[in-house]
mmCIF file of C-alpha atoms in Angstrom:
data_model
loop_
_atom_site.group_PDB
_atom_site.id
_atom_site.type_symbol
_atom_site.label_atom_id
_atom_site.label_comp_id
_atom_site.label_asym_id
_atom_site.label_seq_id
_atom_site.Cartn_x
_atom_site.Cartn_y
_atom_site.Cartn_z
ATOM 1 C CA UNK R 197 0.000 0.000 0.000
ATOM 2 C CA UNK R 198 1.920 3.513 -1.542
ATOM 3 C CA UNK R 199 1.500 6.534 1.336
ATOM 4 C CA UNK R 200 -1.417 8.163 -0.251
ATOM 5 C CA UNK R 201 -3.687 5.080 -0.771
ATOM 6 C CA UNK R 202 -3.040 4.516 2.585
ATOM 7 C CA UNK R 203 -3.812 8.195 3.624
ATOM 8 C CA UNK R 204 -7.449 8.028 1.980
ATOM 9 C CA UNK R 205 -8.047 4.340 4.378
ATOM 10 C CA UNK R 206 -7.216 6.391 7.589
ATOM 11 C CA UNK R 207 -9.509 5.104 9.967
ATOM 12 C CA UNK R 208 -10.998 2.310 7.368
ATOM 13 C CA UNK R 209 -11.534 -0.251 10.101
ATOM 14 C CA UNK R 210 -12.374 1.827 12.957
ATOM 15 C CA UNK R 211 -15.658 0.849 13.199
ATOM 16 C CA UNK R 212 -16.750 3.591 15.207
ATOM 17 C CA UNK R 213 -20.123 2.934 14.610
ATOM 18 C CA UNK R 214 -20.322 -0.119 16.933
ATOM 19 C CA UNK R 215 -21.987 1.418 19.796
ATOM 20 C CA UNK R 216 -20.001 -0.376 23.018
ATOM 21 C CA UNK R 217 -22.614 -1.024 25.415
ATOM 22 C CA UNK R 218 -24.323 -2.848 22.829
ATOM 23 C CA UNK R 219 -21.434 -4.835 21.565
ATOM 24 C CA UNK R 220 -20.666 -6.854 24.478
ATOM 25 C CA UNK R 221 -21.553 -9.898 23.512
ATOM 26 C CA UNK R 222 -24.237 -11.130 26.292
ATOM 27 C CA UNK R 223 -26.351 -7.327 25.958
ATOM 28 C CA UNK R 224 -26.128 -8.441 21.947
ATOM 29 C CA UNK R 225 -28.002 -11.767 22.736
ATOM 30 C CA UNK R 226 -30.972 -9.415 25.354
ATOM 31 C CA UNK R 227 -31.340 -6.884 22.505
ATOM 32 C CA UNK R 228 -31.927 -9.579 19.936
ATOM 33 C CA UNK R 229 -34.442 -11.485 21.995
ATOM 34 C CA UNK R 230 -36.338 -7.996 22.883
ATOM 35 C CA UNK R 231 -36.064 -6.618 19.193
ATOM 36 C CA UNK R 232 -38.150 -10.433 18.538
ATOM 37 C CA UNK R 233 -40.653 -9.514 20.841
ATOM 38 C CA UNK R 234 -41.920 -5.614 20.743
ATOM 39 C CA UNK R 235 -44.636 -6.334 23.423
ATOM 40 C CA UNK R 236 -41.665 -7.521 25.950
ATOM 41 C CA UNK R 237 -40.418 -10.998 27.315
ATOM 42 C CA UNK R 238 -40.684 -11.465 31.219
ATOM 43 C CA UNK R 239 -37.575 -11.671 32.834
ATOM 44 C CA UNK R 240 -37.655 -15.500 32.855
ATOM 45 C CA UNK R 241 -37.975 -16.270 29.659
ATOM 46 C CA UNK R 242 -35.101 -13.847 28.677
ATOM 47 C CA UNK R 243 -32.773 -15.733 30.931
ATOM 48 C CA UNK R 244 -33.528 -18.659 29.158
ATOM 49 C CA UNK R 245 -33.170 -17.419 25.769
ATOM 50 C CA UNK R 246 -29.655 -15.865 26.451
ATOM 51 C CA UNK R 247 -28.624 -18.646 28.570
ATOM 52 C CA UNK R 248 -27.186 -16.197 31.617
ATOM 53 C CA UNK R 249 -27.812 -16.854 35.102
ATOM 54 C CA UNK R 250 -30.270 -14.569 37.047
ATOM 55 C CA UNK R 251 -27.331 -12.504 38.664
ATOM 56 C CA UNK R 252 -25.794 -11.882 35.073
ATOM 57 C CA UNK R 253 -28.785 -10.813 33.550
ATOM 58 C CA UNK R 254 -29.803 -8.178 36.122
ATOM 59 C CA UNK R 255 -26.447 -6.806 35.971
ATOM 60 C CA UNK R 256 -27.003 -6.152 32.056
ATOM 61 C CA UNK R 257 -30.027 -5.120 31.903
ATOM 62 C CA UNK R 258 -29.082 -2.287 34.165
ATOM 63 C CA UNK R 259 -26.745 -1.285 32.049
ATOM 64 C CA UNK R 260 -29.175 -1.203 29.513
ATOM 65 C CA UNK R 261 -31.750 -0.114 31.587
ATOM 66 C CA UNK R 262 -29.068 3.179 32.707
ATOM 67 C CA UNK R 263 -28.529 3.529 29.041
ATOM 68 C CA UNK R 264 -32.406 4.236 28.004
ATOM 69 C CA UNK R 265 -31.552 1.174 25.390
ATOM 70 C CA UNK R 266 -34.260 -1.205 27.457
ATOM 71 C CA UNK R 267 -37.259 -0.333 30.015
ATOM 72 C CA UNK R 268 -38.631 -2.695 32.888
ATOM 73 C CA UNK R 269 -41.748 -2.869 34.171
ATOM 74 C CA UNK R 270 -42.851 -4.620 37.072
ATOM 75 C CA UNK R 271 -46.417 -6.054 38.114
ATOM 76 C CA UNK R 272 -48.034 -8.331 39.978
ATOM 77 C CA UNK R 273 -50.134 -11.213 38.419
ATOM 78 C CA UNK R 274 -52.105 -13.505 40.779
ATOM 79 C CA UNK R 275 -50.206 -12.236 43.604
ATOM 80 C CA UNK R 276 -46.795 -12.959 42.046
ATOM 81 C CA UNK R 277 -44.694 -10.432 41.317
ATOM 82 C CA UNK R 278 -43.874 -10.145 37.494
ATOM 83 C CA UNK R 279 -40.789 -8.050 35.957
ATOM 84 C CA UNK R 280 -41.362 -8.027 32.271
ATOM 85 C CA UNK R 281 -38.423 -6.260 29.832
ATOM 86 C CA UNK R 282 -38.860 -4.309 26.816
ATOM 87 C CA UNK R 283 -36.635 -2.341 24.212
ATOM 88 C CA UNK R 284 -37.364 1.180 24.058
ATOM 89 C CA UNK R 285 -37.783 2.915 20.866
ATOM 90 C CA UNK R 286 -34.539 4.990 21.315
ATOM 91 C CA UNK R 287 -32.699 1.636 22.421
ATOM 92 C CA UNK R 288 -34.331 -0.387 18.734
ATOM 93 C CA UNK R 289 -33.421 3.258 16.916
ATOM 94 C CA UNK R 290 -29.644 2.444 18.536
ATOM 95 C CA UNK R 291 -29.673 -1.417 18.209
ATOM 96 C CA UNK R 292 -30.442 -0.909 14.106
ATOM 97 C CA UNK R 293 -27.959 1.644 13.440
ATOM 98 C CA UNK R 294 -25.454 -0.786 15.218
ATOM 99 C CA UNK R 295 -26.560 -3.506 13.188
ATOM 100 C CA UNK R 296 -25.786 -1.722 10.123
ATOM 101 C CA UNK R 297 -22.094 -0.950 11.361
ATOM 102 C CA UNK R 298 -22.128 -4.857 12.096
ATOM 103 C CA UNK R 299 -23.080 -5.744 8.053
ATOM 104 C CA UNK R 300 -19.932 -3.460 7.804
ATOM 105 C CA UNK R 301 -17.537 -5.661 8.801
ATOM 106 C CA UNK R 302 -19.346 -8.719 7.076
ATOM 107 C CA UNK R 303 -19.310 -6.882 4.109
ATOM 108 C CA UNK R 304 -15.547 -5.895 4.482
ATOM 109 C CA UNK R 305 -14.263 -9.604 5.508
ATOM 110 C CA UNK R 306 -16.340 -11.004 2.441
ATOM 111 C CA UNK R 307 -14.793 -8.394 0.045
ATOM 112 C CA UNK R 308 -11.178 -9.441 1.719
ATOM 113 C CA UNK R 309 -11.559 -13.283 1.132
ATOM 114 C CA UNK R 310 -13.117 -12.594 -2.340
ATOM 115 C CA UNK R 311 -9.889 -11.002 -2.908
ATOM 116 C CA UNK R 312 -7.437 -13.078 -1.606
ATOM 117 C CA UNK R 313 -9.468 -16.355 -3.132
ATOM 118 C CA UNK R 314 -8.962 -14.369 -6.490
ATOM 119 C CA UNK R 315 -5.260 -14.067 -6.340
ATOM 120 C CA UNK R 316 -4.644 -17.665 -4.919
ATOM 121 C CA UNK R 317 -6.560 -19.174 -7.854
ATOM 122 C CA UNK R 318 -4.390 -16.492 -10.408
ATOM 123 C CA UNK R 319 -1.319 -18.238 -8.258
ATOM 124 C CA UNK R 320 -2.864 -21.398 -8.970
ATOM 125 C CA UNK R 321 -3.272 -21.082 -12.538
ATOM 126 C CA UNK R 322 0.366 -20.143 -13.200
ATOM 127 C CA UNK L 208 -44.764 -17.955 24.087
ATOM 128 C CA UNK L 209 -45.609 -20.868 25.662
ATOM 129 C CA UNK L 210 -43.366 -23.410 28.565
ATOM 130 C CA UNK L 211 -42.714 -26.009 25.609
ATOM 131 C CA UNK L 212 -42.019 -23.272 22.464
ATOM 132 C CA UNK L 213 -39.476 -21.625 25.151
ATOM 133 C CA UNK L 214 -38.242 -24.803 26.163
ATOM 134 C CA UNK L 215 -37.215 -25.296 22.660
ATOM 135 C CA UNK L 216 -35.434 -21.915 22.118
ATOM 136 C CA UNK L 217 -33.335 -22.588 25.198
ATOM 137 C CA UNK L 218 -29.875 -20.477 24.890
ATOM 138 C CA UNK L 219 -30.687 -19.511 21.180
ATOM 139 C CA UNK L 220 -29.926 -16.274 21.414
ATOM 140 C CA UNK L 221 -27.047 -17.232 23.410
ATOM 141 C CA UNK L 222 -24.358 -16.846 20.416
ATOM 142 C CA UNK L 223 -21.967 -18.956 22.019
ATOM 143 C CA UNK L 224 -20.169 -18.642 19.109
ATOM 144 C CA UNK L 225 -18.720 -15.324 19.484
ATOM 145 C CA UNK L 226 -15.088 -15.819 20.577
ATOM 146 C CA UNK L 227 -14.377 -13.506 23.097
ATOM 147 C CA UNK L 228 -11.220 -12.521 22.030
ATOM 148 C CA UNK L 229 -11.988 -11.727 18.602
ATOM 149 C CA UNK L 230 -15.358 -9.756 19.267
ATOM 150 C CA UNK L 231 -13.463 -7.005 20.920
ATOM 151 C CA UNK L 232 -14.156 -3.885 18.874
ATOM 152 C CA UNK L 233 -10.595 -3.260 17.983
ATOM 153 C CA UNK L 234 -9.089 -6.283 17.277
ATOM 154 C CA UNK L 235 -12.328 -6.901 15.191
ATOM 155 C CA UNK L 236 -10.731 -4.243 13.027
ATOM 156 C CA UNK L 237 -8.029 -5.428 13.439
ATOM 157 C CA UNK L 238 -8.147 -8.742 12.077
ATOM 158 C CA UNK L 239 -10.689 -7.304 8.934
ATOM 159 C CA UNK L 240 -7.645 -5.685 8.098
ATOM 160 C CA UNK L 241 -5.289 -8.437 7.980
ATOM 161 C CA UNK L 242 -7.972 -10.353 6.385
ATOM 162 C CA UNK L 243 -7.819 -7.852 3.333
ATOM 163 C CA UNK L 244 -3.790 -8.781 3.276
ATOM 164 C CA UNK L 245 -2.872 -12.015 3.725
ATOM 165 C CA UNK L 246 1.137 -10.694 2.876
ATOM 166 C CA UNK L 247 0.579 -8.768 6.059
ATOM 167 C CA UNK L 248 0.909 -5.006 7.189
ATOM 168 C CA UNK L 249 3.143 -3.011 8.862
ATOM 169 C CA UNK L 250 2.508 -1.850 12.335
ATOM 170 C CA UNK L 251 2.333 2.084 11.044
ATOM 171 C CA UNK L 252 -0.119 1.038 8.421
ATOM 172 C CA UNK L 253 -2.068 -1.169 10.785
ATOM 173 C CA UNK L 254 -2.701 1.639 13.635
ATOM 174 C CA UNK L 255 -3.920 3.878 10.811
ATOM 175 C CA UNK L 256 -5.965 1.669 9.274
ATOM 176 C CA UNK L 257 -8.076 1.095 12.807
ATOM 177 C CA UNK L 258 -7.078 4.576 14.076
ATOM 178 C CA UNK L 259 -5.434 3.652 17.576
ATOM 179 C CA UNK L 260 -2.433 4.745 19.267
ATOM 180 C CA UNK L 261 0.879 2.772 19.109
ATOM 181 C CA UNK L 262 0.369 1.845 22.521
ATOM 182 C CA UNK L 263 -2.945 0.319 22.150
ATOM 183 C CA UNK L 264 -2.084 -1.499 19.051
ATOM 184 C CA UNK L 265 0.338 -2.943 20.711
ATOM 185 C CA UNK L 266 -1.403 -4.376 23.451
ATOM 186 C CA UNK L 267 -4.120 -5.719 21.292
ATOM 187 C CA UNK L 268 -1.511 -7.295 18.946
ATOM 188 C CA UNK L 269 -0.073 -8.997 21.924
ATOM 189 C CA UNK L 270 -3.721 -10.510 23.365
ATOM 190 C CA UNK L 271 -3.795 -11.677 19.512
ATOM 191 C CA UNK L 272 -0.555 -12.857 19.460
ATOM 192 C CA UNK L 273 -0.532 -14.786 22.832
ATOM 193 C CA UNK L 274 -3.854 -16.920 21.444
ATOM 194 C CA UNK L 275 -2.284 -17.493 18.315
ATOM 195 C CA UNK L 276 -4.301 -15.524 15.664
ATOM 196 C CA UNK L 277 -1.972 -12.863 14.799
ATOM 197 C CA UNK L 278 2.196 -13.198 13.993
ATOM 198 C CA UNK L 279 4.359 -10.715 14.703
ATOM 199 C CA UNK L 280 7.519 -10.327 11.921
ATOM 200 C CA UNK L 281 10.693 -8.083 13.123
ATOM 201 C CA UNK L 282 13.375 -7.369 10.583
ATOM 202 C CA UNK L 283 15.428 -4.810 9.370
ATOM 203 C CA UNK L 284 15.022 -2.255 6.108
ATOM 204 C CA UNK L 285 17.802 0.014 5.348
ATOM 205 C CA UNK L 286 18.849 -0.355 8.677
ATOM 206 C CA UNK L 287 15.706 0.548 10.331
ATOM 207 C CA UNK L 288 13.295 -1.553 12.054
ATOM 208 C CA UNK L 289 10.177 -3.247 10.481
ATOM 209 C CA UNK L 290 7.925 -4.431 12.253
ATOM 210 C CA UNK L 291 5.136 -6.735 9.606
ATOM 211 C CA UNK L 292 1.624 -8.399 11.384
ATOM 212 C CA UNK L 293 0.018 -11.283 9.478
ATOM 213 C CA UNK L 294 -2.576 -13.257 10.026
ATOM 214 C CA UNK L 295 -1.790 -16.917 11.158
ATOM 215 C CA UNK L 296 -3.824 -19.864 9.524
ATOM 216 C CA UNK L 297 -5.587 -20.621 12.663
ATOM 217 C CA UNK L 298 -6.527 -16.892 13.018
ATOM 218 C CA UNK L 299 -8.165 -16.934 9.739
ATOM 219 C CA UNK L 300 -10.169 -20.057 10.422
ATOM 220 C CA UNK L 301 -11.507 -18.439 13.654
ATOM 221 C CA UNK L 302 -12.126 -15.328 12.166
ATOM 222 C CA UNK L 303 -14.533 -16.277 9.490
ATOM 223 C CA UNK L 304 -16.137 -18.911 12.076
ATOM 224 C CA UNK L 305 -16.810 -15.988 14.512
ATOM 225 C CA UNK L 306 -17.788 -14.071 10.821
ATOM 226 C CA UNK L 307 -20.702 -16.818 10.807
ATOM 227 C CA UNK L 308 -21.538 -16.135 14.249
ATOM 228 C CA UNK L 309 -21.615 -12.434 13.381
ATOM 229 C CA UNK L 310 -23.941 -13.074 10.515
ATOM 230 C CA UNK L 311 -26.207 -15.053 12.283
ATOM 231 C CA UNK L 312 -26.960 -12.565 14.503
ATOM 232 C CA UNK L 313 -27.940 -10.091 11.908
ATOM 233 C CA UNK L 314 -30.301 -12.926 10.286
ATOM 234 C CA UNK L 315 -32.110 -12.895 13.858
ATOM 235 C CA UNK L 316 -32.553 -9.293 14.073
ATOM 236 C CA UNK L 317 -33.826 -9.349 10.120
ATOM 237 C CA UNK L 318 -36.012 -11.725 10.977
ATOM 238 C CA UNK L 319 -37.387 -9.971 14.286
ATOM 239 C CA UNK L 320 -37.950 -6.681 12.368
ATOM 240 C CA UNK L 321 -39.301 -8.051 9.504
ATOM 241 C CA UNK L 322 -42.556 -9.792 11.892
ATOM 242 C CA UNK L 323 -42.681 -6.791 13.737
ATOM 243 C CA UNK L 324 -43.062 -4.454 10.223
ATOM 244 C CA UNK L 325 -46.191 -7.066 8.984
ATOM 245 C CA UNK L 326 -47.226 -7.202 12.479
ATOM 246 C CA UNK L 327 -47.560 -3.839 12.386
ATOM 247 C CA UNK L 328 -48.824 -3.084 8.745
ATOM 248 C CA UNK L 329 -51.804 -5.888 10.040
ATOM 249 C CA UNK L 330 -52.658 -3.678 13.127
ATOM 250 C CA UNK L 331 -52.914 -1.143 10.869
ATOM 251 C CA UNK L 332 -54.876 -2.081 8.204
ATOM 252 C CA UNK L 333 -57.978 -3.638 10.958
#
């Protein structure tokens, strides 16, 4: 790569775009499950969906919560008491938009092996 | 959803997949930048490419070198050193296996928005 090729790529794989609360991995697995279910998933059944132990799942989910990205609402049904979790409309606006800076780096990777798979079979060939 | 459909999705949105070390939003450029040369780049070029300092490079090129995905080449040019980062075999492997992962979780959220958009569209055409 010649200096001013280079210069125009400053920055090229930043990805600056990927939001960091939302990229931890275990938050990416709640916002997934909540963006599948607009009218909320009770606390329970987003455990089991993520796989994370009670404990864990608070703790992210008050991240979240902190970060306006998810709400919780709590009620009580038949005398039980019933936390039910839901992604805000900021927080799906948020999730989206990181999304898209996700297909980034797909898109990036798969024009990189499309590459190099171009030149080995050149190689090949010879 | 009901106690058998949930049983059923146990841990799917768990994305177990996602190697810790990799998902890291730096070393996830990173490595798509080694990806797009498998002859390697030099450090200089490398920290511009993902726009960090020297010093964090560095410490993210050592977590990648310790677990094997990244190799570090020292050598002299015109008497100066060079310092060249490739990506190993094993790095590549992982990479586009965590790439899958990656995609995967896009396909989810495509799929979530696209029943909530003709969920909605029904609600509003009653």
């Amino acid at each position: 790569m010649n200096a001013e090729s280079l210069h125009s790529h400053k920055g090229r794989y930043a990805y600056e775009r990927l939001e960091r609360v939302i990229h931890e991995k275990a938050r990416l697995g709640i916002l997934t499950s909540l963006l599948t279910r607009p009218e909320g998933l009770l606390f329970s059944e987003l455990r089991d969906l993520v796989g994370l132990t009670d404990g864990n799942l608070s703790r992210h989910l008050k991240v979240l919560q902190e970060e306006s990205l998810v709400s919780i609402q709590k009620a009580f049904v038949n005398n039980r008491p019933q936390t039910t979790c839901l992604l805000t409309e900021d927080g799906r606006e948020r999730f989206l938009n990181y999304l898209q800076a996700l297909e980034q780096v797909i898109k990036d990777a798969e024009t990189a092996t499309k590459k190099t798979t171009k030149s080995e079979s050149a190689w090949l060939a010879t």
